[in-house]
mmCIF file of C-alpha atoms and ligand atoms in Angstrom:
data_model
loop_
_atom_site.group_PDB
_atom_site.id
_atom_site.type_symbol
_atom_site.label_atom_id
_atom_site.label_comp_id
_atom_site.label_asym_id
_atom_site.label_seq_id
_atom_site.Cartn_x
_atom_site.Cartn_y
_atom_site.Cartn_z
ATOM 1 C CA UNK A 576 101.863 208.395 -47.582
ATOM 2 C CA UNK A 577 98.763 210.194 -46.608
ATOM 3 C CA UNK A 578 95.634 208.376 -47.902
ATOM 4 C CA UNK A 579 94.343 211.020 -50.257
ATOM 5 C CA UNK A 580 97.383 211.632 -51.608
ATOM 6 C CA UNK A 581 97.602 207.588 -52.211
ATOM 7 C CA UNK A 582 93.821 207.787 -53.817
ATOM 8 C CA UNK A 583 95.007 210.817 -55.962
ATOM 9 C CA UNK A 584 97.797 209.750 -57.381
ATOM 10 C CA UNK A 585 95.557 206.167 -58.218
ATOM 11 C CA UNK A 586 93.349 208.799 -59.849
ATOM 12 C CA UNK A 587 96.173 210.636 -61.656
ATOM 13 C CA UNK A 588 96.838 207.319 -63.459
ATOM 14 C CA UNK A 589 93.074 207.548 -64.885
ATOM 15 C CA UNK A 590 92.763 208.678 -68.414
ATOM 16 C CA UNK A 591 91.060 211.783 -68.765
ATOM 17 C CA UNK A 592 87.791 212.345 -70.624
ATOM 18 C CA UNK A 593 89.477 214.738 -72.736
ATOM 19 C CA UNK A 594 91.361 211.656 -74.518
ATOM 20 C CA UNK A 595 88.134 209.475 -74.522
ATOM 21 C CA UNK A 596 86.335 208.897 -77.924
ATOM 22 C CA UNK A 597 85.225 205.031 -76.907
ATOM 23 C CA UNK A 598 82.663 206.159 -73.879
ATOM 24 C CA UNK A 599 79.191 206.383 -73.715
ATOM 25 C CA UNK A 600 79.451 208.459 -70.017
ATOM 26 C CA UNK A 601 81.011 211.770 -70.028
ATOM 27 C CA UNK A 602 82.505 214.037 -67.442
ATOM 28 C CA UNK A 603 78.892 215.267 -65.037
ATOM 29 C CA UNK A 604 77.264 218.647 -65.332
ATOM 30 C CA UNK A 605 78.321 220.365 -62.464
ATOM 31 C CA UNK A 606 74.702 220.827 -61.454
ATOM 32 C CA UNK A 607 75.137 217.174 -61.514
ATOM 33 C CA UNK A 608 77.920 217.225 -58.745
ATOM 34 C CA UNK A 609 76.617 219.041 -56.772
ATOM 35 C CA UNK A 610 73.283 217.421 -56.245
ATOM 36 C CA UNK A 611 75.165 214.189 -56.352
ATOM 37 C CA UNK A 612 77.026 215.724 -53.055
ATOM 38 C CA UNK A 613 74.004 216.588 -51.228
ATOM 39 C CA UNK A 614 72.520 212.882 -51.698
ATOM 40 C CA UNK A 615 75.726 210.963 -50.670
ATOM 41 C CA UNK A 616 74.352 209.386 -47.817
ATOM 42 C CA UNK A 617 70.604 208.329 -49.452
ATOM 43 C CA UNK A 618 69.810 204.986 -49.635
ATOM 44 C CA UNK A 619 66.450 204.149 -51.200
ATOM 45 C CA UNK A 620 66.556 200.837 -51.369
ATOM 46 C CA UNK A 621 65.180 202.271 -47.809
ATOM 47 C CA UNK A 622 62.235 204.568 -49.124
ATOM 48 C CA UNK A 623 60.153 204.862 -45.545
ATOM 49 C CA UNK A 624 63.607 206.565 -44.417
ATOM 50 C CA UNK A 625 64.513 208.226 -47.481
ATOM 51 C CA UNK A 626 61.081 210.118 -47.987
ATOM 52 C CA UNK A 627 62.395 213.463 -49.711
ATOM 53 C CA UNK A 628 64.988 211.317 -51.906
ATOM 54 C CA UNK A 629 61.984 208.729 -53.194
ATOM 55 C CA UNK A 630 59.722 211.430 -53.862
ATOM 56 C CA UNK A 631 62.370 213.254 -56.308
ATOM 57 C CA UNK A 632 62.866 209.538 -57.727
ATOM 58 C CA UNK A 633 59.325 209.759 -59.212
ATOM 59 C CA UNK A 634 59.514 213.246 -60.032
ATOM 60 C CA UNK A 635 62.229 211.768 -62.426
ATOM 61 C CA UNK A 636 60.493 209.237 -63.532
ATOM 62 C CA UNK A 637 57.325 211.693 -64.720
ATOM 63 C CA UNK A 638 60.158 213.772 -66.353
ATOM 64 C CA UNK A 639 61.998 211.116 -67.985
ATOM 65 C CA UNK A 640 58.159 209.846 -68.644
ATOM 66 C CA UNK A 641 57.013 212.844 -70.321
ATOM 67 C CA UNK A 642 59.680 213.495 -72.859
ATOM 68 C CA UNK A 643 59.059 209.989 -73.638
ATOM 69 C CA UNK A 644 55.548 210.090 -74.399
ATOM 70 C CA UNK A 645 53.630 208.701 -71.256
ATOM 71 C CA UNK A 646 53.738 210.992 -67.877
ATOM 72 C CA UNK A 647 51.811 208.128 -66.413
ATOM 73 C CA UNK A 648 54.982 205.749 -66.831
ATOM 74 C CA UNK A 649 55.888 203.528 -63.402
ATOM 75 C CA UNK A 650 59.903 203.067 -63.131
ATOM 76 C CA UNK A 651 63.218 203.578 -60.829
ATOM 77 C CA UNK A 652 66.711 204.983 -61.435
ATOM 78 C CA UNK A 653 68.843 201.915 -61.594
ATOM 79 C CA UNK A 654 72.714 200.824 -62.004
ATOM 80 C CA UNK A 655 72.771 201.481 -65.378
ATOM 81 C CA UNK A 656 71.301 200.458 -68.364
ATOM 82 C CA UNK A 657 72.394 196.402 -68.011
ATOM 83 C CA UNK A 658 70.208 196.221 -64.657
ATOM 84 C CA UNK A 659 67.060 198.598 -66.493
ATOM 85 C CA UNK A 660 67.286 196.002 -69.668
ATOM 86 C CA UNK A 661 67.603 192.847 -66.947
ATOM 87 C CA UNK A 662 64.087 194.247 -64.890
ATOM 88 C CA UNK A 663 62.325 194.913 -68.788
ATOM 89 C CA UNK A 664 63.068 191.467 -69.588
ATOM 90 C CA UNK A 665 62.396 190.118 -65.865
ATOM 91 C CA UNK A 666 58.652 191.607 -66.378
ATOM 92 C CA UNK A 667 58.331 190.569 -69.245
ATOM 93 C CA UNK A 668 59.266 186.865 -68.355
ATOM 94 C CA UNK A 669 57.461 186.787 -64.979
ATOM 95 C CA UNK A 670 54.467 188.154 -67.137
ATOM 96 C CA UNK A 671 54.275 185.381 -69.215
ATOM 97 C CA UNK A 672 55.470 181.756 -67.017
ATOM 98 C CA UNK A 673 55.972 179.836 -70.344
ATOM 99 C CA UNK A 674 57.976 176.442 -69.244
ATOM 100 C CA UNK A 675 60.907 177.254 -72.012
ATOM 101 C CA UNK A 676 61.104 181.186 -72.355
ATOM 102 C CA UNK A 677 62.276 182.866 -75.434
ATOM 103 C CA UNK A 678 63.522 186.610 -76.496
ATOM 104 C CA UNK A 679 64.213 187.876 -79.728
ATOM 105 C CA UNK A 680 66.923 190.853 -79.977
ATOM 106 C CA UNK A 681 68.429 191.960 -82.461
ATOM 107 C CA UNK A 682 72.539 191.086 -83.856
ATOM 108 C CA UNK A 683 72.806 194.220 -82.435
ATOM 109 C CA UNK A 684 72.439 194.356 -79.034
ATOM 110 C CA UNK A 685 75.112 195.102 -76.287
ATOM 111 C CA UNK A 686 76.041 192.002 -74.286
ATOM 112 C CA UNK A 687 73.976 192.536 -71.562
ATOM 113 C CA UNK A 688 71.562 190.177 -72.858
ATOM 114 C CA UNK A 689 74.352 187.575 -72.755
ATOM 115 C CA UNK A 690 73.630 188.144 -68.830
ATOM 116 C CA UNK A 691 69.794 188.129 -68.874
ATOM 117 C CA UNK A 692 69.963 184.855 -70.750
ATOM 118 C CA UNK A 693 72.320 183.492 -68.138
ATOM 119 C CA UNK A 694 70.313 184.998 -65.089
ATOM 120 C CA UNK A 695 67.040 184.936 -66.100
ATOM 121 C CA UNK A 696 67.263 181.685 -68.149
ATOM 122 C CA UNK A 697 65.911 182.811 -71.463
ATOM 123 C CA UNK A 698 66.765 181.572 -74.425
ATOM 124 C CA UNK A 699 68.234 184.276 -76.947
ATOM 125 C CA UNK A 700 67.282 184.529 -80.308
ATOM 126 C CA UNK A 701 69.378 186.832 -82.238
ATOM 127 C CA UNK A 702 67.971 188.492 -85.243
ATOM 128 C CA UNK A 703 69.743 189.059 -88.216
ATOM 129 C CA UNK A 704 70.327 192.591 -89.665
ATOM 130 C CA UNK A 705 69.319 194.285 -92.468
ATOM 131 C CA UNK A 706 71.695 196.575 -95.217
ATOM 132 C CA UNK A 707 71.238 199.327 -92.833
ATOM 133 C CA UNK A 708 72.109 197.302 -89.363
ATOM 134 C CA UNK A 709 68.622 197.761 -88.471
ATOM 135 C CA UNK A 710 67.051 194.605 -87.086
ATOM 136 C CA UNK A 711 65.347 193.013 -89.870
ATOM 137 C CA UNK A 712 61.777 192.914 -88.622
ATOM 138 C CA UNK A 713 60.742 189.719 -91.082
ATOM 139 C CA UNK A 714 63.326 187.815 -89.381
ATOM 140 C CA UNK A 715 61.515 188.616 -85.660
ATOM 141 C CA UNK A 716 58.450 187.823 -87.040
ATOM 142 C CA UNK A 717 59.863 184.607 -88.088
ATOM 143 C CA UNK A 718 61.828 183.650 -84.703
ATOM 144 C CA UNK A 719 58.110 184.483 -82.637
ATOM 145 C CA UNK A 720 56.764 181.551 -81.182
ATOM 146 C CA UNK A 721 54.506 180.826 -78.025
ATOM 147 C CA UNK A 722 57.399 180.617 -75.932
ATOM 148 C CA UNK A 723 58.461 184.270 -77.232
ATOM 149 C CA UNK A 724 57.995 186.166 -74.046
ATOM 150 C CA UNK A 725 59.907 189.218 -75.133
ATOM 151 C CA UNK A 726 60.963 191.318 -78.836
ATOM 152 C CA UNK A 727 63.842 193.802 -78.293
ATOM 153 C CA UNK A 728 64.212 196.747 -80.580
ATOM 154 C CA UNK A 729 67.072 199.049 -80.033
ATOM 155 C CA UNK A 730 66.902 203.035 -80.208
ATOM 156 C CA UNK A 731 71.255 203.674 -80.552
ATOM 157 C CA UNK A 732 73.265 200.709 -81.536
ATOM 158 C CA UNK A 733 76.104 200.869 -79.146
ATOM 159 C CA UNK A 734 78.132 200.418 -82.190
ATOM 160 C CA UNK A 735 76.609 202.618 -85.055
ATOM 161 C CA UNK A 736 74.280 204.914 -83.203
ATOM 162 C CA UNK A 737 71.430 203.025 -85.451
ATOM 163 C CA UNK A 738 67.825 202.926 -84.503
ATOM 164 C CA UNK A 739 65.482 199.987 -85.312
ATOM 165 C CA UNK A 740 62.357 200.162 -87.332
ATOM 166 C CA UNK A 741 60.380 200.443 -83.946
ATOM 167 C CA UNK A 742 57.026 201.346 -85.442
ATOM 168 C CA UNK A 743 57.206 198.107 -87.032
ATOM 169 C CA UNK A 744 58.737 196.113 -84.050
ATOM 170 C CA UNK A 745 55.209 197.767 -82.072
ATOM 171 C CA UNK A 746 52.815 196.121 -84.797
ATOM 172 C CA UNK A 747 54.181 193.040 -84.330
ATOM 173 C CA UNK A 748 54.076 192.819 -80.586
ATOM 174 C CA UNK A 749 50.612 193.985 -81.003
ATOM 175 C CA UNK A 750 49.205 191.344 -83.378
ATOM 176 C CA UNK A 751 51.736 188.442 -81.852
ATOM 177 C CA UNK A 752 50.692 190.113 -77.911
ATOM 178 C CA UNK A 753 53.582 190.254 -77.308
ATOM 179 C CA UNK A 754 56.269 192.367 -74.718
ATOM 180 C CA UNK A 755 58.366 195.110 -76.144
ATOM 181 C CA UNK A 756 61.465 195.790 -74.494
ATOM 182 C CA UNK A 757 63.305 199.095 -76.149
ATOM 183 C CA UNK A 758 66.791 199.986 -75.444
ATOM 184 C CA UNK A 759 67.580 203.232 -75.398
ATOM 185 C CA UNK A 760 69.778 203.035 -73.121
ATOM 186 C CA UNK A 761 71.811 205.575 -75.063
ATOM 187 C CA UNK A 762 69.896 207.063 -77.644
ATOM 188 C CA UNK A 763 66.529 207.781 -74.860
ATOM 189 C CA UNK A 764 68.135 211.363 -74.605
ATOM 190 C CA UNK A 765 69.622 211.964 -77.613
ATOM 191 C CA UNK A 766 66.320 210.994 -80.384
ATOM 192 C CA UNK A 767 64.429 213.386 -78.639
ATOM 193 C CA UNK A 768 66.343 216.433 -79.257
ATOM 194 C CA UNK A 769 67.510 215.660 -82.680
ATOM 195 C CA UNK A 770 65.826 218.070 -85.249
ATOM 196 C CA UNK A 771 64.803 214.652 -87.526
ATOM 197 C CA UNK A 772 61.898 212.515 -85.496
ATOM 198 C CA UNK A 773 62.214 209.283 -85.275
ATOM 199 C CA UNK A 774 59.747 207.322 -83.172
ATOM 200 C CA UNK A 775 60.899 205.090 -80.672
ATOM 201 C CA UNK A 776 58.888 205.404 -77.276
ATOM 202 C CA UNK A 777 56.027 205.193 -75.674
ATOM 203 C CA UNK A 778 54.254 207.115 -78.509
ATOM 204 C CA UNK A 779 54.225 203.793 -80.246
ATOM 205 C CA UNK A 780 51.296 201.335 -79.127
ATOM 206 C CA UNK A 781 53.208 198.089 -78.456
ATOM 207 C CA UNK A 782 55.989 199.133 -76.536
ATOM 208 C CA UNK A 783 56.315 197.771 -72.836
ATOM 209 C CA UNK A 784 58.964 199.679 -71.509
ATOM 210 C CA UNK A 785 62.377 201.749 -72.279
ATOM 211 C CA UNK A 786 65.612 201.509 -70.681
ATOM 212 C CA UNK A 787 66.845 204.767 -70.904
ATOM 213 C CA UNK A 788 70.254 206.314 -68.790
ATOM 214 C CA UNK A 789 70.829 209.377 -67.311
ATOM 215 C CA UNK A 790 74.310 208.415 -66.713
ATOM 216 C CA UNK A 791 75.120 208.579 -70.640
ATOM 217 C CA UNK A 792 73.620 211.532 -72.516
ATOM 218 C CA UNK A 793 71.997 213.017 -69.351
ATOM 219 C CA UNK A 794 75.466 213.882 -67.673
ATOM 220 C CA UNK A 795 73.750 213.019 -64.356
ATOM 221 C CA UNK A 796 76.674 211.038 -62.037
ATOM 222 C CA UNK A 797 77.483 207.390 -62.399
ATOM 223 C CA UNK A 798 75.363 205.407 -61.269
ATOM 224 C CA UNK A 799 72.163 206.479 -62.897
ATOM 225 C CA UNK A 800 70.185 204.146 -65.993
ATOM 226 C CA UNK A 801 66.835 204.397 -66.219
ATOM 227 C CA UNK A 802 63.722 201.529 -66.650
ATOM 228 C CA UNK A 803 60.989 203.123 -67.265
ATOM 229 C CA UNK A 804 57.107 201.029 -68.175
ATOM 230 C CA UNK A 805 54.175 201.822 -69.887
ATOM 231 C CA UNK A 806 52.046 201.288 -66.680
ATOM 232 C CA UNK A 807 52.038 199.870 -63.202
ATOM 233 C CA UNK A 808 51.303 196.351 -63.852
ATOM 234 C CA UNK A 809 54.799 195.683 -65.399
ATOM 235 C CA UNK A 810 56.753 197.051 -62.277
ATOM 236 C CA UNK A 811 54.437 194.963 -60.176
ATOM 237 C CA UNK A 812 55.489 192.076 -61.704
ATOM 238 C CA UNK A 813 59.262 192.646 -59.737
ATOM 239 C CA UNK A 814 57.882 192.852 -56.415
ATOM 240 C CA UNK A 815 59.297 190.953 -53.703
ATOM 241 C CA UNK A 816 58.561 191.201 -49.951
ATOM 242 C CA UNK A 817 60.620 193.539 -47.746
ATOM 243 C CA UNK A 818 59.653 192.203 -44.439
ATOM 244 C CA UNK A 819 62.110 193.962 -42.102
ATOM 245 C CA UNK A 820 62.237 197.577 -43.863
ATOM 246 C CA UNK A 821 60.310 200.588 -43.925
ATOM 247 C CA UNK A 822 58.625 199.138 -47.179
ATOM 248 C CA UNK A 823 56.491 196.390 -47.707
ATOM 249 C CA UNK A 824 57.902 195.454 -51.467
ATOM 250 C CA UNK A 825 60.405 196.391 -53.304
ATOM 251 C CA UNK A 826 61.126 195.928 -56.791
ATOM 252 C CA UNK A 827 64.510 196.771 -57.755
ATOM 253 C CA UNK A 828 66.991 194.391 -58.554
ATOM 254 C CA UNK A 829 69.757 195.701 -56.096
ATOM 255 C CA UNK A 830 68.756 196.306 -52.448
ATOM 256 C CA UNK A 831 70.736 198.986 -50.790
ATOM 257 C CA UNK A 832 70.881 202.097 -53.878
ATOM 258 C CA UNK A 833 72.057 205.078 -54.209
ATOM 259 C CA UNK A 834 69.712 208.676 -54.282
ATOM 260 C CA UNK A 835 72.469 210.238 -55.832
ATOM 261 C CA UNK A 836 71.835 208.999 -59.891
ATOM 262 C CA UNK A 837 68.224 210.095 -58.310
ATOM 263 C CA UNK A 838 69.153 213.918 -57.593
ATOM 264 C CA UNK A 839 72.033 214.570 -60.181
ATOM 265 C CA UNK A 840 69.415 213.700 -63.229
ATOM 266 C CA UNK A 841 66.619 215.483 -61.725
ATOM 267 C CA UNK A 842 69.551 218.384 -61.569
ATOM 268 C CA UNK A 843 70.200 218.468 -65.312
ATOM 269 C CA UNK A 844 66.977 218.080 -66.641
ATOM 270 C CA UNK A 845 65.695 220.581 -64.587
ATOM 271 C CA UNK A 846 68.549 223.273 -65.208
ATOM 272 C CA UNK A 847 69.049 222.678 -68.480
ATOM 273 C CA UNK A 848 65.559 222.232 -69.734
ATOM 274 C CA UNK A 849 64.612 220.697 -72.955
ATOM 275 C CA UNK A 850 66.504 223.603 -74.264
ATOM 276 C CA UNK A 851 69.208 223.367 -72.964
ATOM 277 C CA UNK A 852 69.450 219.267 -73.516
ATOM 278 C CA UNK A 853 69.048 220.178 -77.111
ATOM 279 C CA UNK A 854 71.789 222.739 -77.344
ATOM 280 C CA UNK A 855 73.993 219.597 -76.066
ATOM 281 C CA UNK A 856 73.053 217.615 -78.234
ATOM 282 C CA UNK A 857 72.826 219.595 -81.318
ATOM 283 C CA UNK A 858 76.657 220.185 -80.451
ATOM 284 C CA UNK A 859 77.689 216.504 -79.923
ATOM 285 C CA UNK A 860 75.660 216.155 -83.536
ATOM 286 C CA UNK A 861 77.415 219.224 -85.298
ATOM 287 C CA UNK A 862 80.663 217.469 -83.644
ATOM 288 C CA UNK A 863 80.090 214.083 -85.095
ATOM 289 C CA UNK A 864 80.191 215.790 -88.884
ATOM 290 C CA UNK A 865 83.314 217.533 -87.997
ATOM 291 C CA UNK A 866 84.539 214.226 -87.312
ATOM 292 C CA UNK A 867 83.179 212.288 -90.425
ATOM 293 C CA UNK A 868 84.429 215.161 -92.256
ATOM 294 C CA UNK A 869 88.054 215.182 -90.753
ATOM 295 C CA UNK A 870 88.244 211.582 -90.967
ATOM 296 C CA UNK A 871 87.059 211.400 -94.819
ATOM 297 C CA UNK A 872 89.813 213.944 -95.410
ATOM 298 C CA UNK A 873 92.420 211.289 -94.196
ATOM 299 C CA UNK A 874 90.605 208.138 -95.963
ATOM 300 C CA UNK A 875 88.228 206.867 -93.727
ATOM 301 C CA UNK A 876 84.599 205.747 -94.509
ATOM 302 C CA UNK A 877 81.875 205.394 -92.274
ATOM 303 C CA UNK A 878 80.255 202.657 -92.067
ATOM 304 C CA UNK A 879 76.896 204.085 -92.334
ATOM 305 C CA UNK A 880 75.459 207.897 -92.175
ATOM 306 C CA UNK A 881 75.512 208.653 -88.581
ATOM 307 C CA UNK A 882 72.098 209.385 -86.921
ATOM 308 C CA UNK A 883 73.257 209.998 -83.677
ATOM 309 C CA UNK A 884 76.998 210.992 -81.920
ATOM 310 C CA UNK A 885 77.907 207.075 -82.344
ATOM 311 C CA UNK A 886 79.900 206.369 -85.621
ATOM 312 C CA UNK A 887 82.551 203.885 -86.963
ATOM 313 C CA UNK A 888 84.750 203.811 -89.810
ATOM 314 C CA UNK A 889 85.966 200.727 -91.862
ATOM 315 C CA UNK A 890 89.333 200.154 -90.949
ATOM 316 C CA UNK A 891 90.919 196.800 -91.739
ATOM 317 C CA UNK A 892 93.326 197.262 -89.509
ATOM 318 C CA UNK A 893 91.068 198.541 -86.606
ATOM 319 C CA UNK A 894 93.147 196.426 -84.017
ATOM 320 C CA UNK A 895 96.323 197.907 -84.420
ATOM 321 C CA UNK A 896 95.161 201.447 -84.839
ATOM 322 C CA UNK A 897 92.983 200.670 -81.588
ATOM 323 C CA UNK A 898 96.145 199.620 -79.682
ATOM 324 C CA UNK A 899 98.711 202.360 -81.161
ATOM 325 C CA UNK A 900 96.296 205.264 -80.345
ATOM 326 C CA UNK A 901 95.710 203.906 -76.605
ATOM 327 C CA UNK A 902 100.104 203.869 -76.351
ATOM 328 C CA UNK A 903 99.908 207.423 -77.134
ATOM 329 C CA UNK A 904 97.050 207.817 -74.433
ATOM 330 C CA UNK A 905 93.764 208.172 -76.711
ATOM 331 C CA UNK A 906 91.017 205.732 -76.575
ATOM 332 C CA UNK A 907 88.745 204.640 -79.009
ATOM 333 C CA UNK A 908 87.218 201.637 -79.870
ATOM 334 C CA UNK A 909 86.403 198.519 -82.190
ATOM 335 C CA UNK A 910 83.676 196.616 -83.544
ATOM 336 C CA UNK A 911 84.455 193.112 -85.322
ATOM 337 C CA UNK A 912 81.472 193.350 -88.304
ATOM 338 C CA UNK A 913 82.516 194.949 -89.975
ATOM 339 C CA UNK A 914 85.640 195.559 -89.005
ATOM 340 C CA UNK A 915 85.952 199.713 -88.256
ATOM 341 C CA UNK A 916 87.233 201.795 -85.232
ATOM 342 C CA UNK A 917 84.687 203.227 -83.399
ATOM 343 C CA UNK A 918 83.941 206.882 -81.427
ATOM 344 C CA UNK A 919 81.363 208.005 -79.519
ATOM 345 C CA UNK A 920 81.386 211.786 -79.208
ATOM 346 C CA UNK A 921 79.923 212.944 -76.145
ATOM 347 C CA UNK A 922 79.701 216.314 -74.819
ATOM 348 C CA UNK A 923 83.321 216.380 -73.816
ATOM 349 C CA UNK A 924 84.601 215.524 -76.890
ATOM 350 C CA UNK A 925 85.036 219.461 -78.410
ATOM 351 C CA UNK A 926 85.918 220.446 -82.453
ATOM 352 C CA UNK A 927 89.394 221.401 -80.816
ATOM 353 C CA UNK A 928 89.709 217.476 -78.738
ATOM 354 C CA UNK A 929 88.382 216.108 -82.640
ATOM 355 C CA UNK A 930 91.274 218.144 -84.728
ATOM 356 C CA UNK A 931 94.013 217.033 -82.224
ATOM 357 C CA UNK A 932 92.564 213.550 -82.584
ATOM 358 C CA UNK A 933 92.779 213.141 -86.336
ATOM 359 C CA UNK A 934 95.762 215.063 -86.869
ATOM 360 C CA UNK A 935 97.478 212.500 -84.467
ATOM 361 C CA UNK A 936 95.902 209.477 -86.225
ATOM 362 C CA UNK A 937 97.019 211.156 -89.817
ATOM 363 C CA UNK A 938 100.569 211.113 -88.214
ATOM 364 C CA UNK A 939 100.278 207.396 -87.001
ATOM 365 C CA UNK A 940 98.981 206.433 -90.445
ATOM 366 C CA UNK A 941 102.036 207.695 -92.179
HETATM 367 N N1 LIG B 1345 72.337 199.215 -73.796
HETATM 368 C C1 LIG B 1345 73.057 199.907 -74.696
HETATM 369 C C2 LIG B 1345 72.478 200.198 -76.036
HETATM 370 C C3 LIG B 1345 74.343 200.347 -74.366
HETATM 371 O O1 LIG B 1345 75.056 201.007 -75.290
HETATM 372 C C4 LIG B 1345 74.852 200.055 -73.083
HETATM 373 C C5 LIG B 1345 76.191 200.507 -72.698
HETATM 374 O O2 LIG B 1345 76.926 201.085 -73.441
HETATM 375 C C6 LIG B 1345 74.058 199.327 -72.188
HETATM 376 C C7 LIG B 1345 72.808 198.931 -72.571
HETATM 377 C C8 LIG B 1345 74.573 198.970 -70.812
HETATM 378 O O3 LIG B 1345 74.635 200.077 -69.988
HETATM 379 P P1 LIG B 1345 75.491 200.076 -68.621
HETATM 380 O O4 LIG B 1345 76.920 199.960 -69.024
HETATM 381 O O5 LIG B 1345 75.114 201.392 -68.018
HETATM 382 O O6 LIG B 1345 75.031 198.931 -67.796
#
């Protein structure tokens, strides 16, 4: 068999987006592929080399900087947003050389700090919730000790879409001087376009740095997450010695990387403008009531008012439903506390892609 016609039918086998209500990445802008196409060969974990490519990366950075509040934020495009919450935490840590280092994160927070605590050897504290799923900020104060070299707050819950009280979360880490790590690795570009503020960056005094992907709500190509910090001596805190390459330091976590997460988010930001970024979002918003709303109609609750495009529904039975809907080729998702299914609607997920949806979950309910 010819090769491509080996690697497509491998592809054919892929689900396509248009069935996917579990992801947090979505099909790429085009403008997206095609700057991803004319970067395929960058590699700036080779900057001296890669000039033009590392000069766009901090043209990215002082975008992604000012919509968050601080143009004069240091940062790099990374993997995604387990290797941008990794380097917040790896600053933070190597900030503060404490013999027994400590975080606090909240209940909440997606298993990549499972794998900082197990790389970085940090002891996790996990906060408990409050009614809301918000972190409950008494309970951080509470778990804060000298060893503490790190609070987490998190702007989207990968499971509810919820933010944390971060205004709060910033006082503290004033008074205790302590790090602020925020992940918004999903919400980072959606809050800012949603018609209700709610602070989360850099506009709050306290907060260290942001993860913040590209390769979620940004529709820039896969690989492309986002650590961005409030100034230069947190990124400095990373560096290692490059002796043999065309830089003298480097502080990324991955050596070789690719320009292309680089180029395809400068591409959407740039075409789309704020603008345009809120029209998408506004859409994957007005989307995410159709859903409630179609859902309700067939029994379902949610299992709190959505703030974002992130929202689950109590569902005893979440399992089953889970597995049933992925036989017939749709995928959605679980979360164990409570137990509810759980959908994500990105930009690919359309009113038409909802009404199928529910109309084939009615019919698998009955
Ligand atoms: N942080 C949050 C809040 C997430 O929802 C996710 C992924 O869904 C991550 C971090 C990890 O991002 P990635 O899968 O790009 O490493």
């Amino acid at each position: 068999m010819d090769i491509i016609e080996e690697l497509r039918k491998c592809r054919e086998r892929d689900i396509p987006y248009s069935r996917v209500l579990s992801s947090m990445c979505t099909v790429p802008h085009p403008v997206a592929l095609k700057a991803h196409e004319l970067f395929v060969e960058t590699n700036l974990g080779d900057p001296g080399i890669f000039v033009g490519t590392r000069e766009l990366e901090d043209r990215v950075i002082r975008l992604l900087g000012e919509l968050l509040h601080n143009k004069e934020c240091k940062g790099y495009i990374s993997s995604g947003g387990t290797e941008a919450n990794i380097q917040g935490i790896r600053s933070a840590r190597n900030l503060k050389r404490v013999r027994n280092p400590n975080i606090v994160i909240p209940k909440s927070a997606h298993f990549s700090f499972e794998k900082i605590g197990d790389i970085l050897g940090v002891e996790i504290r996990r906060a408990d919730l409050d009614e809301n799923y918000r972190v409950d900020t008494s309970k951080v104060e509470e778990m804060i000790d000298e060893n503490t070299v790190a609070v987490v707050g998190i702007a989207g819950t990968t499971e509810l879409g919820q933010v944390d009280d971060i205004k709060t979360l910033g006082e503290l880490a004033m008074e205790r001087d302590v790090f602020l790590h925020i992940d918004a690795a999903f919400g980072g570009l959606v809050l800012p376009f949603m018609n209700k503020k709610i602070p989360f960056d850099f506009e709050i005094d306290g907060v260290s740095s942001i993860t913040v992907d590209p390769h979620k709500m940004g529709m820039a190509t896969i690989p492309a997450g986002g650590i961005l910090f409030r100034s230069e001596k947190f990124l400095r805190a990373l560096e290692v010695e490059t002796p043999y390459l065309t830089s003298k330091y480097q502080f990324t976590l991955t050596g070789t990387r690719p320009g292309t997460g680089v180029a395809s988010t400068y591409a959407v930001l740039k075409h789309l403008g704020y603008d345009g970024m809120r029209e998408i979002v506004q859409r994957c918003l007005k989307n995410t009531r159709i859903l409630v709303e179609e859902m309700e109609m067939i029994g379902f609750e949610p299992v709190i008012e959505p703030v974002m495009n992130v929202v689950s529904f109590h569902c005893s039975e979440a399992e089953r439903i889970k597995e049933e809907l992925y036989r017939r080729r749709w995928v959605i998702s679980t979360i164990r506390n409570p137990r509810a299914v759980r959908m994500v609607i990105m930009p690919h997920v359309s009113e038409e892609i909802i009404k199928e949806f529910v109309a084939e979950l009615k019919q698998l309910l009955h």
